[in-house]
Amino acid sequence: MKKLIAANWKMFKTPEEASAYTQEFSALLKARALENREILVFVPAINLCTLAHENKQSALPFMFGVQNFYPAKEGAFTGENSLEAIKGMQATWALVGHSERRSLFNESDEFLADKTEFALNTGYKVCFCVGETLEEREEGKLTQVLKSQLEKGLAKLPASYKSEDLAIAYEPVWAIGTGKVASIADIKEAHALVRELLTQILSNKAQETRILYGGSVKADNAEAILAIDNVDGVLVGGASLQAESFNAIARA
Ligand code: PGA
């Protein structure tokens, strides 16, 4: 199973910046082949046209995906993005359940289950995020929170989906954008727990489902994190915004 190294640009980069990054990052990746790694970048919808254009000019050595969409083919959903329309731009992944969508935009577990089902049925791969707040961790609710988020969010998986079409990102909310990385022991424990919960929910597909760690991953801690049991990749925010730094993480 190849490790999945994913970037989340969040709401950063103009189309011009996206284009410059894409060219620089592609050149870095093409300069030295990467074995056993798959690279993915979640870009803001406004940059999808730019990446599609760059991809047409010269096939990109990485996959890209969308950070948000509405789970309907089309319709009166002002301001939302259609996955059907985005398909034409060669985006292949959709991010679902990021803690910023959960907390800032009130996306419920039920809505996230609909998004996951819709994206898979529309032919996208899904990176589904889970994670506890500091308060929940301190109250000893880690298992309860992850179990509930996974059970509810994955409740509507289409029977035909393949294990490589789904990745889970474990991102402790208190480690996102804070510079606070979970300890190696904490990551090991949480990832073992996610694997166990996935076994209950997905049965035979659980072992083949990649579990990524996210939360203040940087070039200097990525190697140690990627070496932990049950860590099949990383989801990187801040440190993915510079092509050089994300390239270093991809090679860690
Ligand atoms: P961070 O963000 O790497 O900046 O902590 C991770 C994420 O939000 O996915």
Coordinates of N, CA, C and O and ligand atoms in Angstrom, one line a residue, residues 6-8 10 95 98-100 129 169 171-173 175-180 213-218 235-241, ligand 1:
A6 N -0.9 14.1 1.5 CA -1.9 15.0 1.0 C -1.7 16.4 1.6 O -1.3 16.6 2.8
A7 N -2.0 17.4 0.7 CA -1.9 18.8 1.1 C -3.3 19.3 1.2 O -4.2 19.0 0.5
N8 N -3.5 20.3 2.1 CA -4.7 21.0 2.2 C -4.4 22.5 2.2 O -3.9 23.0 3.2
K10 N -6.4 24.9 2.2 CA -7.4 25.7 2.9 C -7.8 26.9 2.0 O -7.7 26.7 0.7
L95 N -12.5 16.1 -0.1 CA -12.2 16.1 1.3 C -13.6 16.3 2.1 O -14.4 17.1 1.7
H98 N -13.6 17.7 7.4 CA -12.5 18.4 8.1 C -13.1 19.2 9.3 O -14.2 19.7 9.2
S99 N -12.3 19.3 10.3 CA -12.8 19.9 11.6 C -13.3 21.3 11.3 O -14.2 21.8 12.0
E100 N -12.6 22.0 10.4 CA -13.1 23.4 10.1 C -14.5 23.4 9.5 O -15.3 24.3 9.7
C129 N -12.3 13.0 7.3 CA -11.5 13.4 8.5 C -12.3 13.2 9.8 O -13.5 13.5 9.9
A169 N -8.6 10.5 7.6 CA -7.5 11.3 8.2 C -7.9 11.5 9.7 O -8.9 12.1 10.0
E171 N -7.2 13.7 12.7 CA -6.6 15.0 12.9 C -7.1 15.5 14.3 O -8.2 16.0 14.4
P172 N -6.3 15.3 15.3 CA -6.7 15.9 16.6 C -6.9 17.4 16.4 O -6.0 18.1 16.0
V173 N -8.1 17.9 16.8 CA -8.4 19.3 16.5 C -7.4 20.3 17.2 O -7.0 21.3 16.6
A175 N -4.3 19.9 17.5 CA -3.0 19.9 16.8 C -3.1 20.6 15.4 O -2.1 20.8 14.8
I176 N -4.3 21.0 15.0 CA -4.4 21.6 13.7 C -4.0 23.1 13.7 O -4.7 23.9 14.4
G177 N -3.0 23.5 13.0 CA -2.6 24.9 12.8 C -2.1 25.5 14.1 O -1.9 26.7 14.2
T178 N -1.8 24.7 15.1 CA -1.3 25.2 16.4 C 0.2 25.0 16.6 O 0.7 25.6 17.6
G179 N 0.8 24.2 15.8 CA 2.2 23.9 16.0 C 2.3 22.8 17.1 O 3.4 22.3 17.3
K180 N 1.2 22.4 17.7 CA 1.3 21.3 18.7 C 1.1 20.0 18.0 O 0.0 19.7 17.5
Y213 N -2.4 10.8 9.2 CA -2.3 11.7 10.4 C -2.3 13.1 9.9 O -1.5 13.4 9.0
G214 N -3.0 14.0 10.6 CA -2.9 15.4 10.3 C -2.9 16.2 11.5 O -3.5 15.9 12.6
G215 N -2.2 17.3 11.5 CA -2.1 18.3 12.6 C -0.6 18.7 12.8 O 0.2 17.9 13.4
S216 N -0.3 19.8 12.3 CA 1.1 20.4 12.4 C 2.2 19.5 11.9 O 3.3 19.4 12.5
V217 N 1.9 18.7 10.9 CA 3.0 17.9 10.2 C 3.9 18.9 9.5 O 3.4 19.8 8.8
K218 N 5.2 18.7 9.6 CA 6.2 19.5 9.0 C 7.3 18.7 8.4 O 7.4 17.5 8.7
L235 N -1.9 14.3 6.2 CA -2.6 15.4 5.7 C -2.0 16.7 6.2 O -2.0 16.9 7.4
V236 N -1.5 17.6 5.3 CA -0.7 18.7 5.8 C -1.3 20.0 5.4 O -1.7 20.2 4.2
G237 N -1.5 20.9 6.3 CA -2.1 22.2 6.0 C -0.9 23.2 5.8 O -0.3 23.3 4.7
G238 N -0.6 24.0 6.9 CA 0.4 25.1 6.8 C 1.6 24.7 6.0 O 2.1 25.5 5.1
A239 N 2.2 23.6 6.3 CA 3.5 23.2 5.7 C 3.4 22.8 4.3 O 4.4 22.4 3.6
S240 N 2.2 22.7 3.8 CA 2.0 22.3 2.3 C 1.9 23.5 1.4 O 1.9 23.4 0.2
L241 N 1.9 24.7 2.0 CA 1.7 25.9 1.2 C 2.9 26.4 0.4 O 2.8 27.1 -0.6
Ligands
PGA1 P1 -1.9 22.0 9.8 O1 -3.4 21.6 9.2 O2 -1.0 21.1 9.1 O3 -1.7 23.4 9.4 O4 -2.0 21.7 11.2 C1 -3.8 20.3 9.0 C2 -5.2 20.2 8.4 O5 -6.0 21.1 8.8 O6 -5.5 19.4 7.7

